[in-house]
Amino acid sequence: MLWDISGAQDAVYILNLVVRAVHVVITLCELKKEINKPSSNLNKQRILLYYQEKFYWMHDIGNPSSGESKKTATMTFRIDENVLNVLRTESDRGQITLNSLVNQLLKRYVDWDMFEPKVGMIPIAKPIVVELFKKMSKEEITNMAVNIGKDVVHDIALFMKNRMDLESFLSWFETRMASSLTETNHTLQDGYQVYVLKHELGENWSLYHKIILELMFNEIFNMKVDITISSTTIRFKYRS
């Protein structure tokens, strides 16, 4: 077959394809040899997961037609063996590939963890949060949200996202809720964007975030928002 190479970029692309094709052949041979070992002590599911990782990097080859897909890059790291064993155990337990688990952990770091010390956030155990909010009156919760909470939330979200609009704020808010072990469900219903947050932190915690959200929508985004709360849920919706 003749290749029409119009420039260095095409040559690099073709070379990349050839290298990856060779890698596929080698990896398939390794996989066949491992699985057919009669004395292998390794679980076959783990073997398959391991080789699935080796194929994962071939998923995105940089096809110019995939304009909307996320760009990926390949990089090799040296990881402590004990750490790697823990990660593999977690990926097996969660029934996801090791590649997916590591990407989740790295994304959490760049989206949230790396900012925590910079903005003065500290982790607090759930029972302590529940007890602190339980001991406060509704008036104290309201005053804290209005006088302190809204400005703090605004400034932290702006710092972490580098901009302040509805999309970036809600992206930050979902990450914030995930870091608080709060489940978030986002759907589109009859022209409304609907968020339902499920938690175990009590009604006062719901009230505090209800007030924060109302202030952000009304004062920052000039939008109406409908919010209902209970001791375990926060539900808010706005017209999209």
mmCIF file of C-alpha atoms in Angstrom:
data_model
loop_
_atom_site.group_PDB
_atom_site.id
_atom_site.type_symbol
_atom_site.label_atom_id
_atom_site.label_comp_id
_atom_site.label_asym_id
_atom_site.label_seq_id
_atom_site.Cartn_x
_atom_site.Cartn_y
_atom_site.Cartn_z
ATOM 1 C CA MET A 1 0.000 0.000 0.000
ATOM 2 C CA LEU A 2 1.291 3.492 -0.846
ATOM 3 C CA TRP A 3 0.960 6.298 1.706
ATOM 4 C CA ASP A 4 0.596 9.917 0.630
ATOM 5 C CA ILE A 5 2.571 11.678 3.348
ATOM 6 C CA SER A 6 2.059 15.402 2.926
ATOM 7 C CA GLY A 7 4.064 16.553 5.919
ATOM 8 C CA ALA A 8 5.848 15.715 9.114
ATOM 9 C CA GLN A 9 2.587 15.538 11.059
ATOM 10 C CA ASP A 10 1.248 12.782 8.782
ATOM 11 C CA ALA A 11 4.511 10.869 9.076
ATOM 12 C CA VAL A 12 4.381 11.013 12.865
ATOM 13 C CA TYR A 13 0.753 9.904 12.839
ATOM 14 C CA ILE A 14 1.498 6.899 10.621
ATOM 15 C CA LEU A 15 4.549 5.951 12.686
ATOM 16 C CA ASN A 16 2.369 6.121 15.786
ATOM 17 C CA LEU A 17 -0.122 3.711 14.197
ATOM 18 C CA VAL A 18 2.629 1.266 13.257
ATOM 19 C CA VAL A 19 4.144 1.319 16.749
ATOM 20 C CA ARG A 20 0.763 0.702 18.352
ATOM 21 C CA ALA A 21 -0.030 -2.130 15.934
ATOM 22 C CA VAL A 22 3.244 -3.843 16.824
ATOM 23 C CA HIS A 23 2.428 -3.370 20.501
ATOM 24 C CA VAL A 24 -0.966 -5.043 19.982
ATOM 25 C CA VAL A 25 0.628 -8.126 18.449
ATOM 26 C CA ILE A 26 3.179 -8.421 21.262
ATOM 27 C CA THR A 27 0.537 -7.915 23.944
ATOM 28 C CA LEU A 28 -1.803 -10.506 22.421
ATOM 29 C CA CYS A 29 1.025 -13.039 22.447
ATOM 30 C CA GLU A 30 1.751 -12.241 26.107
ATOM 31 C CA LEU A 31 -1.924 -12.545 27.008
ATOM 32 C CA LYS A 32 -2.286 -15.922 25.288
ATOM 33 C CA LYS A 33 0.815 -17.236 27.044
ATOM 34 C CA GLU A 34 -0.383 -16.055 30.506
ATOM 35 C CA ILE A 35 -3.879 -17.475 30.201
ATOM 36 C CA ASN A 36 -2.625 -20.832 28.931
ATOM 37 C CA LYS A 37 -0.181 -21.313 31.806
ATOM 38 C CA PRO A 38 -1.438 -24.441 33.608
ATOM 39 C CA SER A 39 0.411 -23.599 36.814
ATOM 40 C CA SER A 40 -0.515 -19.944 36.979
ATOM 41 C CA ASN A 41 -1.588 -18.830 40.442
ATOM 42 C CA LEU A 42 -3.074 -15.595 39.166
ATOM 43 C CA ASN A 43 -6.798 -15.140 38.849
ATOM 44 C CA LYS A 44 -7.740 -15.090 35.162
ATOM 45 C CA GLN A 45 -10.031 -12.098 35.682
ATOM 46 C CA ARG A 46 -7.089 -10.119 37.058
ATOM 47 C CA ILE A 47 -4.938 -11.204 34.120
ATOM 48 C CA LEU A 48 -7.589 -9.942 31.711
ATOM 49 C CA LEU A 49 -7.903 -6.657 33.617
ATOM 50 C CA TYR A 50 -4.138 -6.210 33.508
ATOM 51 C CA TYR A 51 -3.992 -6.670 29.757
ATOM 52 C CA GLN A 52 -7.059 -4.531 29.303
ATOM 53 C CA GLU A 53 -4.979 -1.713 30.783
ATOM 54 C CA LYS A 54 -2.268 -2.372 28.218
ATOM 55 C CA PHE A 55 -4.823 -1.930 25.441
ATOM 56 C CA TYR A 56 -6.477 1.112 27.029
ATOM 57 C CA TRP A 57 -3.839 3.530 25.788
ATOM 58 C CA MET A 58 -4.722 2.590 22.194
ATOM 59 C CA HIS A 59 -8.310 3.823 22.493
ATOM 60 C CA ASP A 60 -7.508 7.384 21.376
ATOM 61 C CA ILE A 61 -5.058 7.584 18.496
ATOM 62 C CA GLY A 62 -5.596 11.247 17.762
ATOM 63 C CA ASN A 63 -8.023 10.818 14.892
ATOM 64 C CA PRO A 64 -8.719 14.311 13.465
ATOM 65 C CA SER A 65 -12.392 13.360 12.970
ATOM 66 C CA SER A 66 -12.940 12.953 16.717
ATOM 67 C CA GLY A 67 -13.179 16.685 17.367
ATOM 68 C CA GLU A 68 -15.622 16.475 20.275
ATOM 69 C CA SER A 69 -13.937 13.633 22.158
ATOM 70 C CA LYS A 70 -11.666 14.295 25.085
ATOM 71 C CA LYS A 71 -7.991 14.340 24.253
ATOM 72 C CA THR A 72 -5.858 11.822 26.078
ATOM 73 C CA ALA A 73 -2.130 11.367 26.464
ATOM 74 C CA THR A 74 0.051 8.418 27.394
ATOM 75 C CA MET A 75 2.597 8.665 30.199
ATOM 76 C CA THR A 76 4.517 6.110 32.236
ATOM 77 C CA PHE A 77 4.894 6.386 36.017
ATOM 78 C CA ARG A 78 6.890 4.401 38.553
ATOM 79 C CA ILE A 79 4.556 3.541 41.435
ATOM 80 C CA ASP A 80 5.354 1.943 44.761
ATOM 81 C CA GLU A 81 4.406 -1.734 44.509
ATOM 82 C CA ASN A 82 2.299 -1.638 47.678
ATOM 83 C CA VAL A 83 0.355 1.350 46.346
ATOM 84 C CA LEU A 84 -0.193 -0.411 43.030
ATOM 85 C CA ASN A 85 -1.490 -3.523 44.786
ATOM 86 C CA VAL A 86 -3.999 -1.419 46.741
ATOM 87 C CA LEU A 87 -5.151 0.302 43.541
ATOM 88 C CA ARG A 88 -5.603 -3.025 41.776
ATOM 89 C CA THR A 89 -7.606 -4.364 44.700
ATOM 90 C CA GLU A 90 -9.835 -1.273 44.637
ATOM 91 C CA SER A 91 -10.357 -1.513 40.881
ATOM 92 C CA ASP A 92 -11.305 -5.191 41.217
ATOM 93 C CA ARG A 93 -13.739 -4.407 44.015
ATOM 94 C CA GLY A 94 -15.306 -1.534 42.092
ATOM 95 C CA GLN A 95 -15.358 -3.609 38.878
ATOM 96 C CA ILE A 96 -13.621 -0.869 36.908
ATOM 97 C CA THR A 97 -10.315 -0.880 35.101
ATOM 98 C CA LEU A 98 -7.198 0.292 36.870
ATOM 99 C CA ASN A 99 -6.860 2.990 34.218
ATOM 100 C CA SER A 100 -10.334 4.350 35.035
ATOM 101 C CA LEU A 101 -9.653 4.326 38.773
ATOM 102 C CA VAL A 102 -6.363 6.203 38.409
ATOM 103 C CA ASN A 103 -8.028 8.757 36.116
ATOM 104 C CA GLN A 104 -10.765 9.287 38.716
ATOM 105 C CA LEU A 105 -8.189 9.838 41.451
ATOM 106 C CA LEU A 106 -6.143 12.258 39.352
ATOM 107 C CA LYS A 107 -9.262 14.168 38.296
ATOM 108 C CA ARG A 108 -10.363 14.495 41.915
ATOM 109 C CA TYR A 109 -6.928 15.849 42.774
ATOM 110 C CA VAL A 110 -6.883 18.520 40.056
ATOM 111 C CA ASP A 111 -10.571 19.414 40.588
ATOM 112 C CA TRP A 112 -10.545 19.521 44.384
ATOM 113 C CA ASP A 113 -7.785 18.086 46.567
ATOM 114 C CA MET A 114 -4.972 20.346 45.346
ATOM 115 C CA PHE A 115 -7.041 23.428 46.238
ATOM 116 C CA GLU A 116 -8.144 22.442 49.750
ATOM 117 C CA PRO A 117 -5.068 23.732 51.638
ATOM 118 C CA LYS A 118 -4.892 26.848 49.446
ATOM 119 C CA VAL A 119 -8.422 27.978 50.330
ATOM 120 C CA GLY A 120 -8.234 26.975 53.987
ATOM 121 C CA MET A 121 -10.575 23.990 53.870
ATOM 122 C CA ILE A 122 -10.124 21.205 56.405
ATOM 123 C CA PRO A 123 -11.759 17.748 56.541
ATOM 124 C CA ILE A 124 -14.151 17.149 59.441
ATOM 125 C CA ALA A 125 -15.630 13.765 60.363
ATOM 126 C CA LYS A 126 -19.326 13.380 59.506
ATOM 127 C CA PRO A 127 -20.529 12.807 63.125
ATOM 128 C CA ILE A 128 -18.885 16.073 64.200
ATOM 129 C CA VAL A 129 -20.544 18.020 61.372
ATOM 130 C CA VAL A 130 -23.927 16.519 62.258
ATOM 131 C CA GLU A 131 -23.537 17.418 65.938
ATOM 132 C CA LEU A 132 -22.311 20.970 65.256
ATOM 133 C CA PHE A 133 -25.235 21.786 62.963
ATOM 134 C CA LYS A 134 -27.724 20.058 65.256
ATOM 135 C CA LYS A 135 -26.777 22.327 68.175
ATOM 136 C CA MET A 136 -27.413 25.518 66.165
ATOM 137 C CA SER A 137 -30.790 27.229 65.951
ATOM 138 C CA LYS A 138 -32.464 28.018 62.634
ATOM 139 C CA GLU A 139 -31.671 31.709 63.205
ATOM 140 C CA GLU A 140 -27.991 30.961 63.786
ATOM 141 C CA ILE A 141 -27.873 28.830 60.642
ATOM 142 C CA THR A 142 -29.472 31.629 58.619
ATOM 143 C CA ASN A 143 -27.105 34.284 59.984
ATOM 144 C CA MET A 144 -24.058 32.121 59.274
ATOM 145 C CA ALA A 145 -25.171 31.461 55.694
ATOM 146 C CA VAL A 146 -26.030 35.109 54.962
ATOM 147 C CA ASN A 147 -23.141 36.842 56.734
ATOM 148 C CA ILE A 148 -20.320 34.390 56.081
ATOM 149 C CA GLY A 149 -21.288 31.393 53.980
ATOM 150 C CA LYS A 150 -22.295 33.052 50.721
ATOM 151 C CA ASP A 151 -19.130 35.136 50.377
ATOM 152 C CA VAL A 152 -16.896 32.214 51.328
ATOM 153 C CA VAL A 153 -18.577 29.912 48.803
ATOM 154 C CA HIS A 154 -18.377 32.578 46.089
ATOM 155 C CA ASP A 155 -14.679 33.267 46.680
ATOM 156 C CA ILE A 156 -13.653 29.607 46.898
ATOM 157 C CA ALA A 157 -15.600 28.650 43.759
ATOM 158 C CA LEU A 158 -14.111 31.609 41.876
ATOM 159 C CA PHE A 159 -10.588 30.707 42.985
ATOM 160 C CA MET A 160 -10.936 27.045 42.023
ATOM 161 C CA LYS A 161 -12.720 27.607 38.700
ATOM 162 C CA ASN A 162 -11.094 30.905 37.654
ATOM 163 C CA ARG A 163 -14.493 32.302 36.672
ATOM 164 C CA MET A 164 -17.923 32.803 38.157
ATOM 165 C CA ASP A 165 -20.906 31.853 36.050
ATOM 166 C CA LEU A 166 -23.711 29.371 36.592
ATOM 167 C CA GLU A 167 -22.025 26.502 34.759
ATOM 168 C CA SER A 168 -18.709 26.793 36.601
ATOM 169 C CA PHE A 169 -20.427 27.285 39.958
ATOM 170 C CA LEU A 170 -22.625 24.196 39.584
ATOM 171 C CA SER A 171 -19.623 22.173 38.440
ATOM 172 C CA TRP A 172 -17.785 23.299 41.570
ATOM 173 C CA PHE A 173 -20.846 22.648 43.737
ATOM 174 C CA GLU A 174 -21.207 19.059 42.487
ATOM 175 C CA THR A 175 -17.533 18.406 43.218
ATOM 176 C CA ARG A 176 -17.970 19.985 46.646
ATOM 177 C CA MET A 177 -20.927 17.725 47.392
ATOM 178 C CA ALA A 178 -19.036 14.637 46.227
ATOM 179 C CA SER A 179 -16.203 15.512 48.608
ATOM 180 C CA SER A 180 -18.806 15.617 51.414
ATOM 181 C CA LEU A 181 -19.973 12.080 50.546
ATOM 182 C CA THR A 182 -23.213 13.508 49.183
ATOM 183 C CA GLU A 183 -24.897 11.730 46.265
ATOM 184 C CA THR A 184 -25.985 14.033 43.446
ATOM 185 C CA ASN A 185 -28.557 13.313 40.736
ATOM 186 C CA HIS A 186 -28.961 15.821 37.891
ATOM 187 C CA THR A 187 -31.794 15.518 35.363
ATOM 188 C CA LEU A 188 -33.710 17.646 32.846
ATOM 189 C CA GLN A 189 -37.473 17.703 33.521
ATOM 190 C CA ASP A 190 -39.999 19.774 31.538
ATOM 191 C CA GLY A 191 -37.496 22.495 30.718
ATOM 192 C CA TYR A 192 -36.010 22.598 34.228
ATOM 193 C CA GLN A 193 -32.559 21.556 35.366
ATOM 194 C CA VAL A 194 -33.232 19.484 38.492
ATOM 195 C CA TYR A 195 -30.654 18.556 41.133
ATOM 196 C CA VAL A 196 -31.327 16.176 44.002
ATOM 197 C CA LEU A 197 -28.706 15.831 46.739
ATOM 198 C CA LYS A 198 -28.879 12.948 49.201
ATOM 199 C CA HIS A 199 -26.936 13.168 52.468
ATOM 200 C CA GLU A 200 -26.931 12.097 56.112
ATOM 201 C CA LEU A 201 -26.024 15.410 57.731
ATOM 202 C CA GLY A 202 -29.355 16.607 59.079
ATOM 203 C CA GLU A 203 -31.960 19.281 58.382
ATOM 204 C CA ASN A 204 -29.823 22.229 59.500
ATOM 205 C CA TRP A 205 -27.126 21.246 57.019
ATOM 206 C CA SER A 206 -29.815 21.206 54.318
ATOM 207 C CA LEU A 207 -31.093 24.603 55.469
ATOM 208 C CA TYR A 208 -27.614 26.125 55.377
ATOM 209 C CA HIS A 209 -27.050 25.043 51.779
ATOM 210 C CA LYS A 210 -30.582 26.038 50.771
ATOM 211 C CA ILE A 211 -29.862 29.612 51.867
ATOM 212 C CA ILE A 212 -26.448 29.598 50.166
ATOM 213 C CA LEU A 213 -27.964 28.408 46.883
ATOM 214 C CA GLU A 214 -30.792 30.958 47.034
ATOM 215 C CA LEU A 215 -28.316 33.785 47.612
ATOM 216 C CA MET A 216 -26.028 32.646 44.800
ATOM 217 C CA PHE A 217 -28.857 32.257 42.277
ATOM 218 C CA ASN A 218 -30.687 35.461 43.238
ATOM 219 C CA GLU A 219 -27.784 37.840 43.879
ATOM 220 C CA ILE A 220 -24.974 36.520 41.670
ATOM 221 C CA PHE A 221 -26.759 34.952 38.701
ATOM 222 C CA ASN A 222 -30.025 36.954 38.826
ATOM 223 C CA MET A 223 -32.042 33.773 38.427
ATOM 224 C CA LYS A 224 -34.988 32.211 40.195
ATOM 225 C CA VAL A 225 -34.467 28.865 41.866
ATOM 226 C CA ASP A 226 -36.964 26.593 43.594
ATOM 227 C CA ILE A 227 -35.518 24.673 46.558
ATOM 228 C CA THR A 228 -37.076 22.109 48.881
ATOM 229 C CA ILE A 229 -35.234 20.385 51.710
ATOM 230 C CA SER A 230 -35.564 17.637 54.285
ATOM 231 C CA SER A 231 -33.215 16.167 56.860
ATOM 232 C CA THR A 232 -31.642 13.969 54.182
ATOM 233 C CA THR A 233 -32.213 15.727 50.843
ATOM 234 C CA ILE A 234 -31.822 19.025 49.023
ATOM 235 C CA ARG A 235 -33.758 19.430 45.778
ATOM 236 C CA PHE A 236 -33.446 22.508 43.613
ATOM 237 C CA LYS A 237 -34.483 23.348 40.094
ATOM 238 C CA TYR A 238 -34.208 26.273 37.716
ATOM 239 C CA ARG A 239 -35.428 26.905 34.201
ATOM 240 C CA SER A 240 -32.760 26.088 31.638
#
